PDB file of C-alpha atoms in Angstrom:
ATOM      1  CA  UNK A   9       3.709  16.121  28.883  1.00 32.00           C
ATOM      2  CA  UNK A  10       5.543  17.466  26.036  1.00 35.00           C
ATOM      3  CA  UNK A  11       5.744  14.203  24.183  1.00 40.00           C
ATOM      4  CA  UNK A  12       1.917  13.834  24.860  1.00 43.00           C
ATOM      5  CA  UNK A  13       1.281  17.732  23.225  1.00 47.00           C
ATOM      6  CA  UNK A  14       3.864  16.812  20.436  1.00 55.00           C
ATOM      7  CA  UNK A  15       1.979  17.280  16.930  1.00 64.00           C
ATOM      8  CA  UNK A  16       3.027  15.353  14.109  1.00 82.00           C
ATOM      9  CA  UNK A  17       2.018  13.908  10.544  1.00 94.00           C
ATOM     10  CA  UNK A  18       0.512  11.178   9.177  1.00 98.00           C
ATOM     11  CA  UNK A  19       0.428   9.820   5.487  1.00 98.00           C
ATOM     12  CA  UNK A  20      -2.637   7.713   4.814  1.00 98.00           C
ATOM     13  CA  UNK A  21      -2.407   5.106   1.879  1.00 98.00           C
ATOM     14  CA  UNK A  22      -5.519   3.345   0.184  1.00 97.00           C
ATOM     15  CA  UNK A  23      -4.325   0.083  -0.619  1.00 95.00           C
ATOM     16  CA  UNK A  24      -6.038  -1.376  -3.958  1.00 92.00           C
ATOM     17  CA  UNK A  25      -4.855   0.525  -6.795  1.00 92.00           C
ATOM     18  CA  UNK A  26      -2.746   2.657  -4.623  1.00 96.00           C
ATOM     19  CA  UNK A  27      -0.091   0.637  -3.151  1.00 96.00           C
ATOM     20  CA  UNK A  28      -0.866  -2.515  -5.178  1.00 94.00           C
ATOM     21  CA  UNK A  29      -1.950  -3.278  -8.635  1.00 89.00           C
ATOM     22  CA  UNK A  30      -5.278  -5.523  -8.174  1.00 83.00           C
ATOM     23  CA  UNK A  31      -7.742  -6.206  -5.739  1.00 80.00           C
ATOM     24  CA  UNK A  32      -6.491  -7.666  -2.407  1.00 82.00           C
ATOM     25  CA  UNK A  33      -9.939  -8.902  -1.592  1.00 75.00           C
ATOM     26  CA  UNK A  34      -9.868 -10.801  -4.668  1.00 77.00           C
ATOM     27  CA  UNK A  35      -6.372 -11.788  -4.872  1.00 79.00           C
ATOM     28  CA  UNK A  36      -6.626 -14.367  -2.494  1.00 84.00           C
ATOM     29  CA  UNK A  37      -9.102 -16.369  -4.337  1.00 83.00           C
ATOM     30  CA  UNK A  38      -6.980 -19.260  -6.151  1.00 86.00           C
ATOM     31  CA  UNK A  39      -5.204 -19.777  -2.384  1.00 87.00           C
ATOM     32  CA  UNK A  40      -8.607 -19.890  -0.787  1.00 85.00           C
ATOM     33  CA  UNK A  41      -9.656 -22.337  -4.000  1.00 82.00           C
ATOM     34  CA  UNK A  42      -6.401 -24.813  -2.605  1.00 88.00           C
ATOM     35  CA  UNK A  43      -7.174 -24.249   0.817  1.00 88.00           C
ATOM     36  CA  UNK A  44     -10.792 -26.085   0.256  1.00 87.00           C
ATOM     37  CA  UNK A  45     -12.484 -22.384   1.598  1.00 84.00           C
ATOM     38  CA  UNK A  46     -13.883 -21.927  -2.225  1.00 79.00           C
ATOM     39  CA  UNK A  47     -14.988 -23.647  -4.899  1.00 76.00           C
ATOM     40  CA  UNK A  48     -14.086 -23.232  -9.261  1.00 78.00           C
ATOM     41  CA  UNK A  49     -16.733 -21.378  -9.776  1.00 76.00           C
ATOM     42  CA  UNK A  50     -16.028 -18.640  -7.658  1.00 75.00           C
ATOM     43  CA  UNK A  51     -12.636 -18.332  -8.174  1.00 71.00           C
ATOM     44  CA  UNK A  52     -13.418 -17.783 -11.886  1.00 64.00           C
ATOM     45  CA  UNK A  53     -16.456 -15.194 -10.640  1.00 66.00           C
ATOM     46  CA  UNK A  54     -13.824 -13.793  -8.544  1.00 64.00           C
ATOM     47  CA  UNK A  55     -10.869 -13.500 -11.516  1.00 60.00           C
ATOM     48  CA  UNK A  56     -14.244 -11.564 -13.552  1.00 50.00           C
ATOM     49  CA  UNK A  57     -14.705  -9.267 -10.708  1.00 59.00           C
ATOM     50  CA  UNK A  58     -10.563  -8.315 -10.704  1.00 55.00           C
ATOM     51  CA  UNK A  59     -10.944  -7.894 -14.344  1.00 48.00           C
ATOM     52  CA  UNK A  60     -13.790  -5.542 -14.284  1.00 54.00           C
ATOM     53  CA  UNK A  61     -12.218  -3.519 -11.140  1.00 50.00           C
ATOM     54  CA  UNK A  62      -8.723  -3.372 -13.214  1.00 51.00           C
ATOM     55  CA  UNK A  63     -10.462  -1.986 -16.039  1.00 52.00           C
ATOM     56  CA  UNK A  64     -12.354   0.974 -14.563  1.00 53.00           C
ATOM     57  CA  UNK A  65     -12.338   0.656 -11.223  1.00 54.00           C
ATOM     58  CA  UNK A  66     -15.321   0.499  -8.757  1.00 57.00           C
ATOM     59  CA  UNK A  67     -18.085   3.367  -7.624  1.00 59.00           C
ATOM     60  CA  UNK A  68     -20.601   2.985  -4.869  1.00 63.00           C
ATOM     61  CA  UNK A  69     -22.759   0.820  -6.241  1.00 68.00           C
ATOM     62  CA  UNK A  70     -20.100  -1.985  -7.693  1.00 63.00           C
ATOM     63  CA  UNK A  71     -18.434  -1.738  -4.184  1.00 65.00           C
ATOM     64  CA  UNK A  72     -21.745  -2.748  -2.283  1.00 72.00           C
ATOM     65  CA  UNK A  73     -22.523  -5.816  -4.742  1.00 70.00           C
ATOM     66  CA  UNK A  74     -18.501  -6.736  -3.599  1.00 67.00           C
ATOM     67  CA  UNK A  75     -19.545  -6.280  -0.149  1.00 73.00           C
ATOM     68  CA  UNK A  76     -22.005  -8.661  -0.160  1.00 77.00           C
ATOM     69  CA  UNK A  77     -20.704 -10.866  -2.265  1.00 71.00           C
ATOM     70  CA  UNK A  78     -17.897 -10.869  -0.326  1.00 73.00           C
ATOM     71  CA  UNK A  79     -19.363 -11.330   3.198  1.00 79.00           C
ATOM     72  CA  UNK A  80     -21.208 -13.998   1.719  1.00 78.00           C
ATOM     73  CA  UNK A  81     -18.721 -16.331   0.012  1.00 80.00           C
ATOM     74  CA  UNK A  82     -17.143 -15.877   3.778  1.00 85.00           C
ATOM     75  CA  UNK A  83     -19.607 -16.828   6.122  1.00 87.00           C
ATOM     76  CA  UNK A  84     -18.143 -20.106   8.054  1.00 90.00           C
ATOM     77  CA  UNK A  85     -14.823 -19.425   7.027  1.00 91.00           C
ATOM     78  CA  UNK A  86     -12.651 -20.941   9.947  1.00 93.00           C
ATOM     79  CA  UNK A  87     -10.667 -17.585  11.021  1.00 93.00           C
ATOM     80  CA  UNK A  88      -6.861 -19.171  11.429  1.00 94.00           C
ATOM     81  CA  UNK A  89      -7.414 -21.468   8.031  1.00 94.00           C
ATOM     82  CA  UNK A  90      -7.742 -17.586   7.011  1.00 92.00           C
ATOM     83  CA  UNK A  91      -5.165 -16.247   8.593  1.00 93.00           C
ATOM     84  CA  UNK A  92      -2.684 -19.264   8.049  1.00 95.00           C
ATOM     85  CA  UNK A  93      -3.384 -19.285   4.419  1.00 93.00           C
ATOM     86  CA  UNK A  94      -2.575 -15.476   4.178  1.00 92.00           C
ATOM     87  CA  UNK A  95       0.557 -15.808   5.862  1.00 92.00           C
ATOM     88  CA  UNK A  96       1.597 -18.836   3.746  1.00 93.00           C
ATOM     89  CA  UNK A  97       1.175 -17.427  -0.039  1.00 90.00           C
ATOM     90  CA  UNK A  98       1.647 -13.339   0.762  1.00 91.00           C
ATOM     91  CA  UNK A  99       4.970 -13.270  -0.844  1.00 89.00           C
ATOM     92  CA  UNK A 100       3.973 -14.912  -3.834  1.00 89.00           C
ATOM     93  CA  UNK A 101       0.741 -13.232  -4.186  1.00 89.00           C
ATOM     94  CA  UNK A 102       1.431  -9.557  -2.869  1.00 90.00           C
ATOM     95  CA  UNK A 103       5.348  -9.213  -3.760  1.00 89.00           C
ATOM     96  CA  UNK A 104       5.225  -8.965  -7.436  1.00 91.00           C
ATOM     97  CA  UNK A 105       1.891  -6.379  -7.271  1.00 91.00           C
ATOM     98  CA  UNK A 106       3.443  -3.275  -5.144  1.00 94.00           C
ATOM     99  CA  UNK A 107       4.034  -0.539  -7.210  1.00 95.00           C
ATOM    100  CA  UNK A 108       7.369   0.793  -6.968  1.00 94.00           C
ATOM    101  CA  UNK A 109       6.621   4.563  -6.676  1.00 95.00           C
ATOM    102  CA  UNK A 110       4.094   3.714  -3.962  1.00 96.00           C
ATOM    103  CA  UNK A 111       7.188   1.962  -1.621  1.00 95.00           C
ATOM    104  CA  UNK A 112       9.287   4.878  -2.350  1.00 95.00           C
ATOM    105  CA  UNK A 113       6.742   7.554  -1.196  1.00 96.00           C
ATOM    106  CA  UNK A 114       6.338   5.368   1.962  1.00 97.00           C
ATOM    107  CA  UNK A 115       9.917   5.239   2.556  1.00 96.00           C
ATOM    108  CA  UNK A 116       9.968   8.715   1.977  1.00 97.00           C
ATOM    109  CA  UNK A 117       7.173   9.627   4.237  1.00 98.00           C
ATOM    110  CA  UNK A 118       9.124   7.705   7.396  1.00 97.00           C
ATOM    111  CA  UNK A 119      12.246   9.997   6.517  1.00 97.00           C
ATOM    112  CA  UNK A 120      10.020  12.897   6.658  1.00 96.00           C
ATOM    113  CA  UNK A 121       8.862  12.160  10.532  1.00 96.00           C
ATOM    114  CA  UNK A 122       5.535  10.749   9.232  1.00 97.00           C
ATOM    115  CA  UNK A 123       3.585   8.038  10.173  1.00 98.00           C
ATOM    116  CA  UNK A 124       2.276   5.551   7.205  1.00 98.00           C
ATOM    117  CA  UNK A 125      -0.883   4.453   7.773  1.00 98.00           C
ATOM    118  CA  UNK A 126      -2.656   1.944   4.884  1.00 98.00           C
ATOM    119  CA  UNK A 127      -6.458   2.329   4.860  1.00 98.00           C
ATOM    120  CA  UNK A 128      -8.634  -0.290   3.387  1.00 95.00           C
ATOM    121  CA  UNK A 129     -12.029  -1.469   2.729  1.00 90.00           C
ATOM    122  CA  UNK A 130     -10.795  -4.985   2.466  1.00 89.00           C
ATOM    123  CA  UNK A 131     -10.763  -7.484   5.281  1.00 90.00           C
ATOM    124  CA  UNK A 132      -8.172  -6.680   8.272  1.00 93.00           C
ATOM    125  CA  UNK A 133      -7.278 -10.673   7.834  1.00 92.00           C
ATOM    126  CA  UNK A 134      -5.951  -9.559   5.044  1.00 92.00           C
ATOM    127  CA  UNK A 135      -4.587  -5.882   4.694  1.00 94.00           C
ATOM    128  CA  UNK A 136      -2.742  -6.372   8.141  1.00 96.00           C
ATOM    129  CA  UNK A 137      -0.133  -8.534   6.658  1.00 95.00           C
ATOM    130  CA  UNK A 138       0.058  -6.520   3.742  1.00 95.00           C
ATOM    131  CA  UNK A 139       1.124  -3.630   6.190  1.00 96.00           C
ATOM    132  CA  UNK A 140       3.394  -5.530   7.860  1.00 95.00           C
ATOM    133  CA  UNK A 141       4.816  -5.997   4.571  1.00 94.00           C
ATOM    134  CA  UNK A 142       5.257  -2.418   3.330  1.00 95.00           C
ATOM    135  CA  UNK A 143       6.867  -1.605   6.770  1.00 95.00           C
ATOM    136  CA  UNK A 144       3.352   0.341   7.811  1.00 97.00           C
ATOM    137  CA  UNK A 145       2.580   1.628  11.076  1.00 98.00           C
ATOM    138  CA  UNK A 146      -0.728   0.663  11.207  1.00 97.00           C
ATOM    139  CA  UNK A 147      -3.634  -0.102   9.322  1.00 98.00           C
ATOM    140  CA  UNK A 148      -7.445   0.370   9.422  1.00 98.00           C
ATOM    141  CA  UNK A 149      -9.216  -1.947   7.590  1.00 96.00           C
ATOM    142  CA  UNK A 150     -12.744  -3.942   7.473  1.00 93.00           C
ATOM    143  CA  UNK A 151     -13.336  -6.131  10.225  1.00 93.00           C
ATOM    144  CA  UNK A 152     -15.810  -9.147  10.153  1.00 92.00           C
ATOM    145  CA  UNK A 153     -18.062 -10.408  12.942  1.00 94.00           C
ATOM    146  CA  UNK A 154     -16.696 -13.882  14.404  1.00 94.00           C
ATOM    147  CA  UNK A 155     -18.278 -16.450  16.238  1.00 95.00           C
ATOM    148  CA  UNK A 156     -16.841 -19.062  17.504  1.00 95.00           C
ATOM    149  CA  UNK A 157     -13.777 -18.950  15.382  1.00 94.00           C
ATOM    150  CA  UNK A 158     -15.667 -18.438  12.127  1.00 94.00           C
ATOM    151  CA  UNK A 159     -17.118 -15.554  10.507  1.00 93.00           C
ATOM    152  CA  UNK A 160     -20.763 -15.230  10.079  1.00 93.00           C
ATOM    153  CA  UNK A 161     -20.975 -13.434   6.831  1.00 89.00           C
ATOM    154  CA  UNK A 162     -21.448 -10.023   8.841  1.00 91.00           C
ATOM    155  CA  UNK A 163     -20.004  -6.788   9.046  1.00 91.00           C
ATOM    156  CA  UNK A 164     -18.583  -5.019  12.212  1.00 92.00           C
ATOM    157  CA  UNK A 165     -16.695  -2.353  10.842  1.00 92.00           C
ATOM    158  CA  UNK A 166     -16.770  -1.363   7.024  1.00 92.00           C
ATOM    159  CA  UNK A 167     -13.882   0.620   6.290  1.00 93.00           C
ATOM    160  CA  UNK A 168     -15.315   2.163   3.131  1.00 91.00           C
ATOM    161  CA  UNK A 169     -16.336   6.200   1.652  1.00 92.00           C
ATOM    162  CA  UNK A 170     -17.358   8.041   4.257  1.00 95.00           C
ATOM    163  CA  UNK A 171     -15.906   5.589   7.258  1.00 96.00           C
ATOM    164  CA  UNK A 172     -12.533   6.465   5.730  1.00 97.00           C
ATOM    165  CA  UNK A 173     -12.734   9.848   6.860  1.00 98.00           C
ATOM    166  CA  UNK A 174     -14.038   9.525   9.911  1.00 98.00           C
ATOM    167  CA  UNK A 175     -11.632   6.732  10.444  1.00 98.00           C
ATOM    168  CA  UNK A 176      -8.499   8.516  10.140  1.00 98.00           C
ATOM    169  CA  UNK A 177      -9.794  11.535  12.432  1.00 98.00           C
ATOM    170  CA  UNK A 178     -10.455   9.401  15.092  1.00 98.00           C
ATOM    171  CA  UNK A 179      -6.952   8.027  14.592  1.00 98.00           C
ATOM    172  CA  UNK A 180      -5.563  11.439  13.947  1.00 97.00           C
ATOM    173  CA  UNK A 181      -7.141  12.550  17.526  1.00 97.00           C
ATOM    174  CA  UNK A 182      -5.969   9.504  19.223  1.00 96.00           C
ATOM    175  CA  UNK A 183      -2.239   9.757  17.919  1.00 96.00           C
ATOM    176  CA  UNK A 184      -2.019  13.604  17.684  1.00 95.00           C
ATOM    177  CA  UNK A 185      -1.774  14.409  13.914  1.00 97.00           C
ATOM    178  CA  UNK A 186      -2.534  17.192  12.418  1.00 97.00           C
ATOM    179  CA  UNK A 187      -4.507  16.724   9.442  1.00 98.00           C
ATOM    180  CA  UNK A 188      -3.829  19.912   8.107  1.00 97.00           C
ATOM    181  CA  UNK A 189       0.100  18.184   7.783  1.00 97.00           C
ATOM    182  CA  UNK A 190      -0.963  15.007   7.309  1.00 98.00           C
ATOM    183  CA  UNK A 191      -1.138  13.336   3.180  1.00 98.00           C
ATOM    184  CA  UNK A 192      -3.853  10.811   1.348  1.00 98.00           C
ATOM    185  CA  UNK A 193      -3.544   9.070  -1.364  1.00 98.00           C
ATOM    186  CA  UNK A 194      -6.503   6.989  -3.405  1.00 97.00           C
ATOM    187  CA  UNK A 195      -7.330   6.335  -7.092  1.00 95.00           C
ATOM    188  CA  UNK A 196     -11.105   6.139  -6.501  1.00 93.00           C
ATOM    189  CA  UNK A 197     -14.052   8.917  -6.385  1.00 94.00           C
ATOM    190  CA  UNK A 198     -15.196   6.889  -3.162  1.00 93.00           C
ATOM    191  CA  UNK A 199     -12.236   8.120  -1.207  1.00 96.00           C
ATOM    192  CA  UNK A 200     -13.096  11.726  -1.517  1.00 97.00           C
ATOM    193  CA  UNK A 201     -14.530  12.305   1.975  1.00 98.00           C
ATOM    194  CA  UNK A 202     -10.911  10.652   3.348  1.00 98.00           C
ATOM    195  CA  UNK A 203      -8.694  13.120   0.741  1.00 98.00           C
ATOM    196  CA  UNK A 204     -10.828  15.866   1.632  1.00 98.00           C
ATOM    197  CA  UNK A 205     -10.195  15.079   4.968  1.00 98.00           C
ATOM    198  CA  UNK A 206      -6.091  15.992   4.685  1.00 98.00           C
ATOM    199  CA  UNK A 207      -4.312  18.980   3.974  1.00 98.00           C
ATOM    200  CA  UNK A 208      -1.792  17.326   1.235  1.00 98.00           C
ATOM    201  CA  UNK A 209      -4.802  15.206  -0.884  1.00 98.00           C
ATOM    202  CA  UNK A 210      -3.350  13.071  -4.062  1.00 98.00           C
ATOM    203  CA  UNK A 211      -5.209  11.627  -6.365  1.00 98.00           C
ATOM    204  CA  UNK A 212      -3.204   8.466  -7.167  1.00 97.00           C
ATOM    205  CA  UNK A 213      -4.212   6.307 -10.598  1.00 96.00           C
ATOM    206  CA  UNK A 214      -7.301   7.847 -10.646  1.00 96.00           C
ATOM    207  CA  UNK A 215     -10.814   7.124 -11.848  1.00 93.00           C
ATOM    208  CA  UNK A 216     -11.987   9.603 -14.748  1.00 93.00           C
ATOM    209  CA  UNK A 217     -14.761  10.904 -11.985  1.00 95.00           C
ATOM    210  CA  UNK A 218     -11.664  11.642  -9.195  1.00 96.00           C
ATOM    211  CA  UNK A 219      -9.179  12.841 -11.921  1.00 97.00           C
ATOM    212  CA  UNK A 220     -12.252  15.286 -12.883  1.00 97.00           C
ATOM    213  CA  UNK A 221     -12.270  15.966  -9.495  1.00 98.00           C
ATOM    214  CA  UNK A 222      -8.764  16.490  -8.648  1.00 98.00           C
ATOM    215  CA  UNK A 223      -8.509  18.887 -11.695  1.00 98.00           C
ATOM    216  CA  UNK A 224     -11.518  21.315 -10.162  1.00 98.00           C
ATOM    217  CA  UNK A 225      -9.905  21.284  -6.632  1.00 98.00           C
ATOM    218  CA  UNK A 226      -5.856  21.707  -7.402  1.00 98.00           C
ATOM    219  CA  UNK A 227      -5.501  18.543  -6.167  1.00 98.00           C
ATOM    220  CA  UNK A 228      -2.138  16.941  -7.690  1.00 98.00           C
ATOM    221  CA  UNK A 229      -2.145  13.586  -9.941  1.00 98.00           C
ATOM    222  CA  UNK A 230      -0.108  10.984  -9.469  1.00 97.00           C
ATOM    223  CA  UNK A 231       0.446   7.988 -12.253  1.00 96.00           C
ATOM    224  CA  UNK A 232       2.194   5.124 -11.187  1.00 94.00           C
ATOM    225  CA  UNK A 233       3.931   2.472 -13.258  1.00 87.00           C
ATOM    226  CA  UNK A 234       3.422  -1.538 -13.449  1.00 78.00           C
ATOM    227  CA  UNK A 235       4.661  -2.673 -10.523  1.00 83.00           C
ATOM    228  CA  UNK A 236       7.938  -4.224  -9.659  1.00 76.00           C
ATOM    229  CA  UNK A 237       8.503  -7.540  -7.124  1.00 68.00           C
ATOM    230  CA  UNK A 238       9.659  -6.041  -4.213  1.00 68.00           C
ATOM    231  CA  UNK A 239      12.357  -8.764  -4.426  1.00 61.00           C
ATOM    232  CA  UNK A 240      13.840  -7.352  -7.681  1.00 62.00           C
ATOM    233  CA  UNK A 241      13.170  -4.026  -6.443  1.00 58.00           C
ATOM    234  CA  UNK A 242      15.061  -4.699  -3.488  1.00 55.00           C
ATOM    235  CA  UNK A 243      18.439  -6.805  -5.938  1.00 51.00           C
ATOM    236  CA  UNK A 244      18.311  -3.189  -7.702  1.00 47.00           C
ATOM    237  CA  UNK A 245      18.822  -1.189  -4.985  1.00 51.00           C
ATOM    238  CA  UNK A 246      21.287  -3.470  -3.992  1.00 49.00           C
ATOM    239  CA  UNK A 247      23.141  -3.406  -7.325  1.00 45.00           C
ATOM    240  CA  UNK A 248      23.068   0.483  -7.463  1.00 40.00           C
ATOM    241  CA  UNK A 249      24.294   0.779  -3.476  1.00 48.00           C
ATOM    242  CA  UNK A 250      27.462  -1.350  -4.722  1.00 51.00           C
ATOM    243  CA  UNK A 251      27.709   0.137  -7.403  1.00 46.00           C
ATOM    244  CA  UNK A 252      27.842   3.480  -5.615  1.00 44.00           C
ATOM    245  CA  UNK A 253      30.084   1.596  -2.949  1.00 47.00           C
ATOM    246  CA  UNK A 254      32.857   0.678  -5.950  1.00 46.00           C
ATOM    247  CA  UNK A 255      32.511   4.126  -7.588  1.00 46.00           C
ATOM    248  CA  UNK A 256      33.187   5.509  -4.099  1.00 43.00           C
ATOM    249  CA  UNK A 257      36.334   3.366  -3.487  1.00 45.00           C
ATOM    250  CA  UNK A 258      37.789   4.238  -6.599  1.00 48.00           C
ATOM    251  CA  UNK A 259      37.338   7.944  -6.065  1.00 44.00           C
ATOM    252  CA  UNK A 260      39.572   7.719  -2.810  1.00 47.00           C
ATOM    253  CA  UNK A 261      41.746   4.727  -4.712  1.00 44.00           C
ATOM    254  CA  UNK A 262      42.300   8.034  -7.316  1.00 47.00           C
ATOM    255  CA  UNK A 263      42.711  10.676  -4.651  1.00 45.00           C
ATOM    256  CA  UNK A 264      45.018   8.379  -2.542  1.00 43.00           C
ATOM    257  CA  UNK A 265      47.251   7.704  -6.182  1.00 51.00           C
ATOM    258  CA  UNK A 266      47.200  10.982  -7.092  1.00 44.00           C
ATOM    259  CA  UNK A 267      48.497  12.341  -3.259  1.00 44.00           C
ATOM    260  CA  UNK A 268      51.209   9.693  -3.318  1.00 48.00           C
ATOM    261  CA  UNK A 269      52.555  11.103  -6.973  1.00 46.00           C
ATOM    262  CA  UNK A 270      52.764  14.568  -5.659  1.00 50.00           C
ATOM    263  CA  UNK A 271      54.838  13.581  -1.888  1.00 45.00           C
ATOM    264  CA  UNK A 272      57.117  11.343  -4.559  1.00 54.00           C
ATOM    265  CA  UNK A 273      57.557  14.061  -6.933  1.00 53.00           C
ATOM    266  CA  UNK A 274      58.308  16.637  -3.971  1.00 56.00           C
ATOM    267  CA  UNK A 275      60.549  13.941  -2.438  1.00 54.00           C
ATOM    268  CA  UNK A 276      62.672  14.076  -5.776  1.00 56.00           C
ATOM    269  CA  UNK A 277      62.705  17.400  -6.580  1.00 53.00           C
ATOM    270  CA  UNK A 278      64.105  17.674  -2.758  1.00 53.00           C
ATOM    271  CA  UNK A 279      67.189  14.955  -3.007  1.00 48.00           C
ATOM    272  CA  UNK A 280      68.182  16.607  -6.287  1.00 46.00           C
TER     273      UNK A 280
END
C-alpha cells in the first residue's frame, strides 16, 4: 500500500522542436515516397510544410490545415508497411535530429527519480519509436482510427493544445505524480494549457508568442543548439569517459611512484 500512495515526478517532453529539430510528422515523407505510400508531389508539399514549420513554427490554425492534410494523405495506409518502414529508416532519419541538451535533460530527469514522458501531436506509429529511442517511459501521442489494418483518414485521439493537458493529468492520476513536482517542456504557444498544467513549466526554443509569454509568467527559457547524431554524441562521451579513465590511472600511476620513492628513501636513510 505504500508503494501504491508513493508520490513521485514526472518530466513531460513535446517532441517537435523540443527533443528534435524538424517535424516528425513530416520527416518520414521521402521513406514513405520509397515505400510506394506517397507520391513526388507530396513529398515536395511535405519538404514546404517542414520549411515553413522550421522557420516560425506553427499556431492553431497552421496545425489544423496539418491535421487534415495529414489524415488525408494517410487514409489506406496499410498499418505494418507503416510501422515496418518506421522501424527500418529511424536511425537514419531521427539520429542526427536530437538535440543534445534535450538527451541530457532526459538523462538527467531519470537520475532525479523522474519519469520522462514525450508528448506529441504526431502519430503514435511514429513518436513511439522515437521514445523508445530516447530511453522514454512512455509516450502519448495521436492515434488514428484503423480498419481492417489500414487507417481511414480519421482521428481517434488528437494529442494536440488543450488534449495535452488533460492528457498528462489523466496520466499523472493514473501513475501518481504530482504535478506540482512534475516539469514541461515545449517551444510552441499551443502547449500552454500542458506547461500551465506543471509546477516546473519551460519554455524550450520558443515561438515569439510563448517567449512573450514565458517572460509575463517567470517562466524560464531554454535555447538549444543544432543538434548532434546521437551516434557522435554517444563516440564523445566515450572519448571523454577514457579520457577521464587514463587521467585517472595516471593519478594513482603518480601516487603509487611517488609512495614507492619515499619507502626507498626511508629504506636508505635506515641501512646507513
Amino acid at each position: 500500500m505504500e508503494q501504491l500512495g508513493r508520490v513521485r515526478g514526472a518530466a513531460f517532453f513535446d517532441l517537435d522542436k523540443t527533443v528534435i529539430a524538424r517535424s516528425s510528422a513530416l520527416a518520414f515523407s521521402r521513406p514513405f515516397y520509397a515505400g510506394g505510400l506517397i507520391n513526388r508531389r507530396t513529398v515536395l508539399r511535405s519538404a514546404y510544410a517542414q520549411f515553413v514549420y522550421l522557420l516560425g513554427g506553427a499556431d492553431h490554425d497552421q496545425m489544423e490545415r496539418m491535421r487534415e492534410y495529414l489524415s488525408a494523405m494517410c487514409a489506406g495506409w496499410d498499418v505494418r508497411t507503416v510501422r515496418a518502414i518506421v522501424a527500418d529508416t529511424l536511425h537514419h532519419i531521427v539520429t542526427p535530429i536530437v538535440y543534445d541538451e534535450a538527451v541530457t535533460l532526459i538523462e538527467e530527469h531519470h537520475a532525479a527519480g523522474r519519469d520522462v514522458v514525450i508528448v506529441s501531436s504526431s502519430g503514435s506509429e511514429v513518436v513511439e519509436p522515437i521514445g523508445a529511442l530516447l530511453g522514454a517511459d512512455r509516450v502519448i501521442a495521436t492515434r488514428m482510427v484503423v480498419a481492417e489494418g489500414k487507417y481511414t483518414g480519421e482521428i481517434e485521439d488528437y494529442v494536440y493544445g488543450p488534449q495535452k493537458a488533460i492528457a498528462i493529468t489523466a496520466l499523472a492520476a493514473a501513475e501518481g505524480y504530482d504535478l506540482a513536482d512534475c516539469y514541461a517542456y515545449s517551444d510552441s504557444i499551443t502547449d500552454e494549457p500542458m506547461l500551465a498544467a506543471v509546477g516546473h513549466p519551460v519554455a524550450t526554443n520558443p515561438d515569439k508568442a510563448l517567449r512573450r509569454l514565458a517572460g509575463e509568467r517567470g517562466w524560464p527559457v531554454r535555447d538549444f543548439s543544432e543538434p548532434v547524431a546521437l551516434a557522435e554524441r554517444t563516440r564523445l562521451r566515450e572519448v571523454r569517459r577514457q579520457a577521464v579513465g587514463a587521467t585517472a590511472v595516471g593519478a594513482g600511476l603518480a601516487a603509487v611512484g611517488v609512495l614507492l620513492y619515499a619507502v626507498r628513501r626511508r629504506s636508505g636513510r635506515g641501512e646507513s
